[in-house]
XYZ file of C-alpha atoms in Angstrom:
405
model
C -12.654 -0.883 -33.128
C -12.141 -4.499 -34.210
C -9.087 -6.670 -33.502
C -7.389 -5.582 -36.752
C -7.555 -1.916 -35.847
C -6.738 -2.710 -32.218
C -3.462 -4.322 -33.358
C -2.586 -1.180 -35.266
C -3.665 1.252 -32.530
C -2.095 -0.920 -29.834
C 1.315 -0.741 -31.513
C 0.848 3.000 -31.920
C 0.008 3.318 -28.212
C 3.129 1.371 -27.176
C 5.151 3.682 -29.432
C 3.446 6.730 -27.890
C 4.219 5.511 -24.350
C 7.865 4.803 -25.244
C 8.279 8.250 -26.837
C 6.558 9.842 -23.826
C 8.936 8.192 -21.342
C 12.039 8.745 -23.489
C 11.348 12.479 -23.943
C 9.939 13.248 -20.477
C 12.897 15.440 -19.558
C 11.815 17.908 -22.271
C 8.454 18.523 -20.552
C 7.634 20.614 -17.490
C 7.408 18.510 -14.333
C 4.198 20.210 -13.207
C 1.593 21.820 -15.472
C 1.082 25.581 -15.697
C -2.710 25.393 -15.623
C -5.383 26.625 -13.226
C -8.406 24.716 -11.862
C -11.064 24.279 -14.529
C -8.654 24.532 -17.478
C -9.960 21.353 -19.144
C -13.608 22.347 -18.888
C -12.933 25.140 -21.388
C -11.195 22.801 -23.853
C -13.728 19.953 -24.026
C -17.404 19.938 -25.120
C -20.090 20.108 -22.460
C -21.635 16.805 -23.644
C -20.341 13.449 -24.872
C -20.256 13.100 -28.696
C -23.415 11.718 -30.278
C -21.496 10.048 -33.129
C -18.201 8.063 -33.092
C -15.051 10.149 -33.451
C -11.849 9.422 -35.348
C -9.128 7.729 -33.264
C -6.406 10.017 -34.624
C -8.398 13.025 -33.386
C -8.784 11.421 -29.947
C -5.002 10.902 -29.669
C -4.384 14.414 -30.941
C -6.526 15.712 -28.086
C -4.514 13.614 -25.606
C -1.360 15.503 -26.561
C -2.985 18.938 -26.970
C -5.456 18.944 -24.068
C -4.653 16.180 -21.557
C -0.847 16.278 -21.418
C -0.699 20.030 -20.624
C -2.559 19.200 -17.392
C -0.512 16.148 -16.370
C 1.960 16.121 -13.480
C 4.710 13.828 -14.761
C 5.453 11.434 -11.893
C 8.039 9.525 -13.955
C 9.965 12.723 -14.794
C 13.668 12.688 -13.803
C 13.119 15.955 -11.890
C 9.968 14.844 -10.060
C 10.852 14.696 -6.350
C 7.456 15.124 -4.665
C 5.489 12.833 -2.353
C 7.252 9.456 -2.780
C 8.980 7.429 -5.500
C 6.487 6.245 -8.111
C 7.727 2.892 -9.313
C 7.160 1.951 -12.930
C 8.755 -0.346 -15.479
C 7.953 -1.848 -18.844
C 7.319 -5.375 -17.432
C 4.838 -3.853 -14.975
C 3.016 -1.928 -17.720
C 2.831 -5.117 -19.803
C 1.416 -6.998 -16.816
C -1.321 -4.399 -16.458
C -2.022 -4.566 -20.204
C -2.482 -8.334 -20.023
C -4.638 -8.078 -16.896
C -6.828 -5.499 -18.640
C -7.018 -7.682 -21.733
C -8.090 -10.758 -19.760
C -10.576 -8.521 -17.986
C -11.513 -10.962 -15.220
C -12.993 -9.800 -11.915
C -11.385 -12.095 -9.369
C -13.575 -11.693 -6.311
C -13.521 -15.442 -5.630
C -11.438 -18.452 -6.606
C -14.185 -19.650 -8.934
C -14.427 -16.240 -10.636
C -10.877 -16.812 -11.955
C -8.709 -19.455 -10.264
C -5.388 -18.214 -11.683
C -6.150 -14.655 -10.527
C -6.512 -15.862 -6.929
C -3.725 -18.436 -6.886
C -1.077 -16.227 -8.529
C -1.777 -13.498 -5.954
C -1.257 -15.968 -3.101
C 1.983 -17.257 -4.629
C 3.601 -13.894 -5.472
C 2.690 -12.517 -2.024
C 4.516 -15.496 -0.501
C 7.463 -14.826 -2.848
C 7.672 -11.190 -1.831
C 7.045 -11.933 1.857
C 9.953 -14.386 1.881
C 12.200 -11.893 0.073
C 11.363 -9.173 2.616
C 12.048 -11.556 5.506
C 8.587 -11.826 7.034
C 8.054 -14.627 9.585
C 6.575 -17.885 8.289
C 3.220 -17.204 9.940
C 2.602 -14.436 7.374
C 2.995 -16.842 4.427
C -0.176 -18.536 3.164
C 1.499 -21.639 1.708
C 3.813 -22.396 4.642
C 2.736 -25.578 6.411
C 0.800 -24.816 9.587
C 0.409 -21.111 8.780
C -2.926 -19.382 9.337
C -1.782 -16.121 7.702
C -1.323 -14.892 4.171
C -1.005 -11.932 1.856
C -3.316 -9.874 -0.331
C -2.963 -6.964 -2.770
C -4.922 -3.833 -1.803
C -5.240 -0.542 -3.665
C -3.179 1.526 -1.198
C -1.595 1.562 2.253
C -4.635 3.552 3.393
C -6.826 0.549 2.605
C -4.381 -1.789 4.383
C -4.624 0.310 7.563
C -8.414 0.553 7.265
C -9.084 -3.176 6.845
C -6.722 -4.140 9.677
C -8.372 -1.575 11.960
C -11.800 -2.941 10.985
C -10.593 -6.460 11.820
C -9.137 -5.320 15.151
C -12.374 -3.497 15.967
C -14.468 -6.601 15.230
C -12.241 -8.705 17.485
C -12.378 -6.151 20.296
C -16.182 -5.826 20.107
C -16.585 -9.612 20.117
C -14.430 -9.839 23.242
C -16.300 -6.994 24.993
C -19.712 -8.454 24.117
C -18.761 -11.753 25.739
C -17.733 -9.852 28.889
C -20.735 -7.469 28.877
C -23.560 -9.298 27.037
C -26.271 -6.800 28.052
C -24.392 -3.599 27.135
C -25.373 -1.900 23.854
C -22.807 -2.268 21.058
C -22.695 1.494 20.446
C -21.607 2.035 24.050
C -18.869 -0.598 23.732
C -17.705 1.007 20.468
C -17.336 4.368 22.233
C -14.747 2.791 24.567
C -12.324 1.640 21.860
C -9.014 3.499 21.507
C -6.444 3.225 18.706
C -2.889 4.629 18.805
C -0.259 5.946 16.424
C 2.635 8.387 16.354
C 2.359 12.018 15.313
C 4.661 10.980 12.458
C 2.241 8.282 11.215
C 0.499 8.783 7.887
C -2.805 10.657 7.979
C -4.566 7.512 6.703
C -4.560 6.182 10.292
C -6.642 9.166 11.375
C -8.962 8.677 8.398
C -9.379 4.970 9.203
C -10.343 5.836 12.793
C -12.962 8.280 11.466
C -14.452 5.587 9.216
C -14.399 2.997 12.030
C -16.044 5.393 14.539
C -13.268 4.813 17.103
C -11.084 7.155 19.116
C -7.475 7.695 18.077
C -4.721 8.876 20.391
C -1.805 10.474 18.541
C 1.422 10.117 20.530
C 4.643 12.136 20.580
C 7.730 10.397 19.147
C 11.285 10.870 20.481
C 13.890 13.309 19.125
C 14.561 10.961 16.172
C 10.829 10.945 15.258
C 10.569 7.352 16.534
C 7.632 6.134 18.629
C 8.904 4.343 21.733
C 7.542 1.443 23.741
C 7.322 3.298 27.040
C 5.217 6.046 25.430
C 2.709 3.459 24.183
C 2.630 1.664 27.534
C 1.986 4.820 29.570
C -0.767 5.993 27.190
C -2.561 2.639 27.276
C -2.302 2.310 31.038
C -3.688 5.826 31.465
C -6.577 5.109 29.079
C -7.483 1.854 30.808
C -7.734 3.753 34.103
C -10.209 6.064 32.323
C -12.333 3.067 31.348
C -11.204 3.003 27.707
C -10.188 -0.138 25.803
C -6.952 -0.106 23.762
C -7.447 -2.296 20.671
C -5.146 -1.194 17.805
C -1.654 0.268 17.355
C -0.331 1.422 13.976
C 3.458 1.719 13.819
C 5.507 3.007 10.914
C 8.767 1.795 9.407
C 9.787 4.716 7.185
C 7.480 7.642 7.921
C 6.216 9.945 5.166
C 7.718 13.058 6.729
C 11.305 11.920 7.246
C 11.567 8.142 6.779
C 11.831 7.642 10.555
C 11.405 4.189 12.093
C 9.273 3.498 15.148
C 10.947 1.285 17.757
C 9.097 -1.900 16.873
C 10.925 -4.261 19.289
C 10.122 -1.986 22.255
C 6.493 -1.496 21.230
C 5.982 -5.206 20.584
C 7.331 -6.140 24.014
C 5.152 -3.574 25.777
C 2.043 -4.814 23.958
C 2.546 -8.246 25.505
C 1.029 -6.650 28.616
C -2.132 -5.848 26.637
C -3.351 -9.113 25.077
C -5.873 -8.623 22.294
C -4.368 -5.363 20.975
C -3.706 -5.590 17.216
C -0.227 -4.384 16.160
C -0.018 -3.159 12.568
C 3.225 -2.208 10.800
C 2.937 0.302 7.959
C 6.104 0.117 5.847
C 4.518 1.510 2.684
C 7.748 2.998 1.328
C 10.711 1.560 3.253
C 9.385 -2.000 3.482
C 10.445 -2.646 -0.112
C 14.082 -2.136 0.873
C 14.038 -5.091 3.269
C 14.676 -7.387 0.293
C 18.312 -6.291 0.786
C 19.975 -8.450 3.492
C 21.889 -5.479 4.949
C 18.589 -3.639 5.614
C 16.722 -6.509 7.290
C 17.773 -5.304 10.799
C 15.287 -2.430 10.289
C 12.555 -5.099 10.350
C 13.485 -6.227 13.863
C 10.414 -6.748 16.032
C 8.184 -7.897 13.167
C 7.577 -11.150 15.078
C 5.245 -9.179 17.389
C 3.098 -7.803 14.538
C -0.371 -8.955 13.517
C -0.136 -7.336 10.080
C 2.404 -5.679 7.768
C 2.074 -3.699 4.549
C 4.386 -2.290 1.912
C 3.770 -0.732 -1.522
C 5.711 -2.186 -4.476
C 4.264 0.762 -6.449
C 6.465 3.075 -4.352
C 9.922 1.509 -4.626
C 9.789 -1.793 -6.450
C 9.323 -0.864 -10.121
C 5.613 -1.711 -10.119
C 3.061 0.827 -11.297
C 0.116 1.911 -9.135
C -1.998 0.358 -7.733
C -0.232 -2.398 -5.831
C -0.182 -2.319 -2.040
C 0.700 -5.624 -0.402
C -0.692 -6.628 3.001
C 0.136 -9.681 5.102
C -1.722 -10.868 8.203
C -0.760 -13.344 10.915
C -4.285 -14.787 11.116
C -6.466 -14.526 8.021
C -9.590 -15.658 9.910
C -9.317 -12.632 12.218
C -9.218 -10.422 9.118
C -11.942 -12.091 7.069
C -14.393 -12.595 9.938
C -14.750 -8.799 10.071
C -15.464 -8.537 6.328
C -17.387 -11.676 5.333
C -20.736 -11.199 3.610
C -21.556 -14.446 1.844
C -24.664 -14.390 -0.402
C -25.716 -17.578 -2.138
C -24.902 -16.249 -5.629
C -21.198 -15.910 -4.726
C -20.787 -19.399 -3.243
C -18.988 -22.108 -5.215
C -17.976 -25.748 -4.833
C -14.518 -24.938 -3.470
C -15.496 -22.217 -0.973
C -14.093 -24.223 1.948
C -10.840 -25.211 0.230
C -9.776 -21.999 -1.553
C -9.060 -18.388 -0.663
C -11.751 -15.932 -1.740
C -10.144 -12.479 -1.720
C -13.505 -10.710 -1.623
C -13.349 -11.384 2.146
C -9.951 -9.677 2.506
C -10.874 -6.081 1.712
C -13.550 -3.437 1.218
C -14.428 -3.913 -2.497
C -15.945 -7.060 -3.939
C -14.397 -6.594 -7.390
C -10.677 -7.205 -7.927
C -8.350 -6.667 -10.878
C -5.684 -9.196 -11.903
C -2.983 -7.076 -10.216
C -0.699 -9.975 -9.321
C 0.290 -10.326 -12.999
C 2.305 -7.109 -13.000
C 4.062 -7.988 -9.737
C 4.803 -11.477 -11.119
C 6.193 -9.949 -14.321
C 8.420 -7.557 -12.337
C 9.748 -10.195 -9.911
C 10.584 -12.522 -12.790
C 11.970 -9.875 -15.179
C 14.323 -8.256 -12.651
C 14.847 -11.061 -10.158
C 15.467 -10.242 -6.506
C 19.067 -9.331 -7.394
C 17.937 -6.735 -9.956
C 15.501 -5.165 -7.502
C 18.204 -5.109 -4.808
C 20.522 -3.297 -7.231
C 17.792 -0.730 -7.955
C 17.207 -0.016 -4.242
C 20.939 0.128 -3.414
C 21.434 2.661 -6.199
C 18.726 4.886 -4.682
C 20.336 4.560 -1.245
C 23.710 5.640 -2.674
C 21.995 8.697 -4.161
C 20.418 9.495 -0.772
C 23.786 9.274 1.006
C 25.364 11.440 -1.715
C 22.628 14.032 -1.171
C 23.262 13.885 2.585
C 26.958 14.626 1.971
C 26.082 17.669 -0.127
C 23.669 19.002 2.511
C 26.242 18.552 5.296
C 28.752 20.605 3.294
C 26.322 23.539 3.009
C 25.877 25.613 6.183
C 22.490 26.931 4.973
C 20.906 23.534 5.594
C 20.706 20.925 8.349
C 19.816 17.243 8.474
C 16.649 16.976 10.608
C 16.669 13.196 11.083
C 18.883 10.125 10.832
C 19.414 9.157 7.196
C 18.884 5.409 7.297
């Protein structure tokens, strides 16, 4: 395929995507297929010779689409909102066309610098404290785009673990690191996402899952009592993952209480997972739900859940970027460059080395809709939620099992 045919096929693909989205309501939300359906429709080996593009697209409609769950369907209500918009799709198209791999500033300066800038834009819109913003004078923090909230939780737990082990080694220089690792204890609510448990498994640390109150909110006293009890057992609390907007019922942990209690345990990393609800804090009337964020060491939210940006785009901010990167730095000679000391290299901010130009789509969305347009979108969803609550309350067959915030 040369550029001439690409122009033709590209326009056809845009038309196909538009028709797909415009006629989604005519399709089934979920496919009526069984595991292995596609294996019987496709050859057992890749084609030896090139195939006709029209035939490939015909197979997309005949063989792929019957097995697709349509997340953008108007009757899709599973899991979480899946944000998407035309500006976001165009941003991904351009990023794919540029095709850079922005692991360091030198690998593509614009890729790095745009990510830093748009994360500051979004952080300010959400209402994060200045110490989370990379370009604020005197700040040691900053933001980064990860693939998912699961990765945000994992990298912050890795950073907290590295800090805790460093502290313990200085106190017990002759004790084996494996023994010190066995003492570390992380905490979350029973309502927290399962990714916290998975992160603890990967980090080889213990995780204590705590009971929330009757509103599914984790309270400060619960955290304090658990940590005090564990310290008496010789364990070392090092990480707490709180949630603003849980997966199960959009409950909010009591962040101000938890933050105050953690002042008694210096060195414990406080993470705030607001993967879904954090997007809503761009609305001034919802910023009170962010109260207590001043105690946090890190915060994440997913614009791909509720901010019209297609997956993957999970935004993470940290109070102290050195505490994050010191746990993840591997710096071979072939990745060094002349500005290593002056620029951010995002390869130190996460698990993978390679990075896509994901900030383009977020930049396109923020500029195309403006904060006011995104606020309107979120407020409309909230009106729909309150309308649904009214309908449920009128029907005696159902009950509301949590506060509808």
